[in-house]
Amino acid sequence: MTRSLNGRVAVVTGAGSGIGRACALRLAEDAAKIAIWDINGDGALETAKLIEAAGGTAIAITADCSDKAAIKAAADETRAKLGPIAILVNNAGIAPFNPFLDTDDDLFDKVIRINLRGPWLVTKECFPDMLGAGWGRVINITSSSVQTGSPAQAHYVSSKGGLMGMTKALALEHAASGVTFNIVPPGFIDTPMLRAAPVDVETFAASLPMKRVGKPEDIAAAVAYLASEEASYITGQTISTNGGRYMGSH
Ligand code: NAP
């Protein structure tokens, strides 16, 4: 454990499960105060309890992170209980599998609303706190599927590709602000989302270079680094945390 985040307030969306939960626990270990925003209120509470049991500080807020009013309410509660927001991990997302020709337009709109418009709105709400402080970290969880493509996921890959582009655009627009914007695209990580996907996880794991799927903590480690003081000269970048599945430069 390091104390490097020293009471800074971190919002982690979708932290009631999987990767988000691991990020919340890890940032709490680094002494951030954590606001868990998740549509799954029970999961959010469970994560808060885990953080408190480990000696950290956390609040759980039930919020649909694609709903502007809910986001505003969550941010107001976070500021009132913990203080201004310094770190944002846009992690909440959904990942349905549907062949392109079977994907109706409403499902496409839903995936874009949650995975792309959601981070847009959450970032708009949280970023002014960071700008005002002259210090901030925005870390966007995309997907290795943006780098490789993924069958039956054109809607999902479109949303995560949009999030990748948004991250780079904001990184450049605000490069001199003290706020960094970076990307973590997970490979295959063992979470409830992966277990619900139409893949045989064990067979798939054997096909990967490291012969295993990743752990949520693998993603949390990359997120913790990007959130740290040491990462202050890194913006608009990608830490591909995928066990060697994809080795390209973006
Ligand atoms: P997960 O276990 O399903 O956790 C996602 C959490 O986000 C759940 O608690 C979920 O609640 C919540 N959520 C969904 N929609 C929300 C919304 N509108 N507002 C607030 N919270 C919402 O999934 P995960 O595997 O940890 O995935 C986390 C992120 O990593 C996602 O963005 C995903 O696309 C990305 N990712 C995951 C993998 C992987 O292999 N696991 C690979 C690449 C990228 P409900 O359970 O109630 O829906």
Tab-separated table of N, CA and C and ligand atoms in Angstrom, residues 13-20 37-40 63-66 90-95 113-115 141-145 156 160 185-194, ligand 1:
chain	number	residue	atom	x	y	z
A	13	THR	N	-17.152	4.730	-11.454
A	13	THR	CA	-18.490	4.302	-11.880
A	13	THR	C	-18.487	2.785	-12.105
A	14	GLY	N	-19.634	2.178	-11.843
A	14	GLY	CA	-19.737	0.724	-12.015
A	14	GLY	C	-18.859	-0.042	-11.036
A	15	ALA	N	-18.605	0.554	-9.875
A	15	ALA	CA	-17.686	-0.082	-8.913
A	15	ALA	C	-18.389	-1.044	-7.969
A	16	GLY	N	-19.636	-1.386	-8.295
A	16	GLY	CA	-20.330	-2.388	-7.503
A	16	GLY	C	-20.004	-3.810	-7.935
A	17	SER	N	-19.098	-3.973	-8.887
A	17	SER	CA	-18.797	-5.300	-9.419
A	17	SER	C	-17.432	-5.263	-10.108
A	18	GLY	N	-16.878	-6.444	-10.327
A	18	GLY	CA	-15.782	-6.657	-11.264
A	18	GLY	C	-14.618	-5.680	-11.223
A	19	ILE	N	-14.303	-5.146	-12.385
A	19	ILE	CA	-13.139	-4.276	-12.553
A	19	ILE	C	-13.286	-3.002	-11.722
A	20	GLY	N	-14.473	-2.416	-11.733
A	20	GLY	CA	-14.697	-1.178	-10.979
A	20	GLY	C	-14.469	-1.384	-9.498
A	37	TRP	N	-20.243	4.868	-7.692
A	37	TRP	CA	-21.518	5.174	-8.379
A	37	TRP	C	-21.878	3.953	-9.219
A	38	ASP	N	-23.011	3.334	-8.901
A	38	ASP	CA	-23.397	2.142	-9.665
A	38	ASP	C	-24.911	2.039	-9.712
A	39	ILE	N	-25.422	1.544	-10.806
A	39	ILE	CA	-26.864	1.316	-10.935
A	39	ILE	C	-27.290	0.173	-10.012
A	40	ASN	N	-26.329	-0.681	-9.666
A	40	ASN	CA	-26.548	-1.813	-8.760
A	40	ASN	C	-26.209	-1.363	-7.329
A	63	ALA	N	-26.788	5.048	-8.805
A	63	ALA	CA	-26.991	6.018	-9.887
A	63	ALA	C	-26.856	5.342	-11.240
A	64	ASP	N	-27.752	5.716	-12.128
A	64	ASP	CA	-27.599	5.338	-13.536
A	64	ASP	C	-26.636	6.349	-14.154
A	65	CYS	N	-25.452	5.907	-14.461
A	65	CYS	CA	-24.396	6.828	-14.933
A	65	CYS	C	-24.568	7.212	-16.392
A	66	SER	N	-25.758	6.975	-16.941
A	66	SER	CA	-26.070	7.532	-18.263
A	66	SER	C	-27.188	8.571	-18.157
A	90	ASN	N	-14.064	6.209	-15.414
A	90	ASN	CA	-15.285	5.886	-16.171
A	90	ASN	C	-15.216	4.405	-16.543
A	91	ASN	N	-15.875	3.592	-15.716
A	91	ASN	CA	-15.775	2.142	-15.866
A	91	ASN	C	-17.123	1.475	-16.161
A	92	ALA	N	-18.231	2.090	-15.723
A	92	ALA	CA	-19.546	1.446	-15.910
A	92	ALA	C	-19.779	1.163	-17.386
A	93	GLY	N	-20.304	0.000	-17.670
A	93	GLY	CA	-20.564	-0.320	-19.068
A	93	GLY	C	-21.340	-1.613	-19.198
A	94	ILE	N	-21.857	-1.819	-20.396
A	94	ILE	CA	-22.524	-3.086	-20.722
A	94	ILE	C	-21.892	-3.622	-22.012
A	95	ALA	N	-21.938	-4.943	-22.183
A	95	ALA	CA	-21.244	-5.553	-23.331
A	95	ALA	C	-22.068	-6.679	-23.941
A	113	ARG	N	-25.503	5.001	-25.321
A	113	ARG	CA	-25.921	5.860	-24.194
A	113	ARG	C	-25.147	5.505	-22.925
A	114	ILE	N	-25.009	4.222	-22.648
A	114	ILE	CA	-24.349	3.833	-21.385
A	114	ILE	C	-22.829	3.912	-21.505
A	115	ASN	N	-22.279	3.436	-22.610
A	115	ASN	CA	-20.813	3.293	-22.701
A	115	ASN	C	-20.096	4.543	-23.210
A	141	ILE	N	-12.105	3.367	-19.116
A	141	ILE	CA	-11.973	1.930	-19.359
A	141	ILE	C	-12.634	1.625	-20.699
A	142	THR	N	-11.821	1.298	-21.683
A	142	THR	CA	-12.375	0.965	-23.004
A	142	THR	C	-12.385	-0.556	-23.143
A	143	SER	N	-11.689	-1.100	-24.134
A	143	SER	CA	-11.686	-2.558	-24.318
A	143	SER	C	-10.638	-2.918	-25.362
A	144	SER	N	-9.998	-4.065	-25.181
A	144	SER	CA	-9.062	-4.529	-26.208
A	144	SER	C	-9.797	-4.804	-27.519
A	145	SER	N	-11.117	-4.947	-27.463
A	145	SER	CA	-11.884	-5.193	-28.692
A	145	SER	C	-11.829	-3.995	-29.640
A	156	TYR	N	-20.936	-2.472	-29.369
A	156	TYR	CA	-20.049	-2.291	-28.211
A	156	TYR	C	-18.711	-1.667	-28.631
A	160	LYS	N	-16.920	1.907	-27.429
A	160	LYS	CA	-15.608	1.983	-26.776
A	160	LYS	C	-14.591	2.721	-27.657
A	185	PRO	N	-7.582	-0.226	-21.817
A	185	PRO	CA	-8.439	-1.181	-22.518
A	185	PRO	C	-8.158	-2.594	-21.989
A	186	PRO	N	-9.054	-3.144	-21.164
A	186	PRO	CA	-8.794	-4.486	-20.641
A	186	PRO	C	-8.859	-5.535	-21.744
A	187	GLY	N	-8.044	-6.579	-21.584
A	187	GLY	CA	-8.247	-7.801	-22.362
A	187	GLY	C	-9.383	-8.577	-21.705
A	188	PHE	N	-9.268	-9.892	-21.658
A	188	PHE	CA	-10.342	-10.700	-21.073
A	188	PHE	C	-10.100	-10.832	-19.571
A	189	ILE	N	-10.990	-10.261	-18.791
A	189	ILE	CA	-10.818	-10.167	-17.344
A	189	ILE	C	-11.947	-10.935	-16.665
A	190	ASP	N	-11.582	-11.717	-15.660
A	190	ASP	CA	-12.552	-12.615	-15.030
A	190	ASP	C	-13.495	-11.840	-14.102
A	191	THR	N	-14.636	-11.458	-14.647
A	191	THR	CA	-15.655	-10.710	-13.904
A	191	THR	C	-17.020	-11.310	-14.234
A	192	PRO	N	-18.062	-10.882	-13.541
A	192	PRO	CA	-19.410	-11.349	-13.903
A	192	PRO	C	-19.745	-11.064	-15.367
A	193	MET	N	-19.234	-9.933	-15.923
A	193	MET	CA	-19.509	-9.632	-17.331
A	193	MET	C	-18.933	-10.706	-18.241
A	194	LEU	N	-17.670	-11.114	-17.984
A	194	LEU	CA	-17.051	-12.132	-18.841
A	194	LEU	C	-17.774	-13.466	-18.676
B	1	NAP	P1	-19.417	-6.017	-14.557
B	1	NAP	O1	-18.898	-7.047	-13.637
B	1	NAP	O2	-20.713	-6.256	-15.281
B	1	NAP	O3	-19.512	-4.620	-13.761
B	1	NAP	C1	-20.047	-3.475	-14.356
B	1	NAP	C2	-20.822	-2.700	-13.311
B	1	NAP	O4	-21.349	-1.504	-13.964
B	1	NAP	C3	-22.032	-3.477	-12.765
B	1	NAP	O5	-22.164	-3.282	-11.385
B	1	NAP	C4	-23.185	-2.855	-13.536
B	1	NAP	O6	-24.421	-2.971	-12.886
B	1	NAP	C5	-22.728	-1.415	-13.620
B	1	NAP	N1	-23.466	-0.646	-14.609
B	1	NAP	C6	-23.952	-1.053	-15.800
B	1	NAP	N2	-24.620	-0.039	-16.388
B	1	NAP	C7	-24.556	1.020	-15.553
B	1	NAP	C8	-25.058	2.334	-15.599
B	1	NAP	N3	-25.803	2.791	-16.612
B	1	NAP	N4	-24.794	3.160	-14.558
B	1	NAP	C9	-24.069	2.742	-13.517
B	1	NAP	N5	-23.582	1.503	-13.412
B	1	NAP	C10	-23.818	0.650	-14.416
B	1	NAP	O7	-18.391	-5.717	-15.719
B	1	NAP	P2	-16.768	-5.630	-15.750
B	1	NAP	O8	-16.289	-6.829	-16.473
B	1	NAP	O9	-16.239	-5.305	-14.409
B	1	NAP	O10	-16.596	-4.402	-16.763
B	1	NAP	C11	-16.218	-3.091	-16.346
B	1	NAP	C12	-15.808	-2.302	-17.572
B	1	NAP	O11	-14.719	-2.958	-18.217
B	1	NAP	C13	-16.921	-2.170	-18.628
B	1	NAP	O12	-16.918	-0.875	-19.173
B	1	NAP	C14	-16.520	-3.197	-19.669
B	1	NAP	O13	-17.008	-2.871	-20.953
B	1	NAP	C15	-15.003	-3.118	-19.585
B	1	NAP	N6	-14.330	-4.330	-20.093
B	1	NAP	C16	-14.456	-5.518	-19.445
B	1	NAP	C17	-13.785	-6.647	-19.945
B	1	NAP	C18	-13.840	-7.998	-19.276
B	1	NAP	O14	-13.286	-8.961	-19.833
B	1	NAP	N7	-14.473	-8.147	-18.111
B	1	NAP	C19	-13.032	-6.534	-21.132
B	1	NAP	C20	-12.948	-5.313	-21.769
B	1	NAP	C21	-13.607	-4.204	-21.238
B	1	NAP	P3	-25.395	-4.202	-13.342
B	1	NAP	O15	-24.644	-5.465	-13.017
B	1	NAP	O16	-26.619	-4.000	-12.531
B	1	NAP	O17	-25.605	-4.036	-14.824
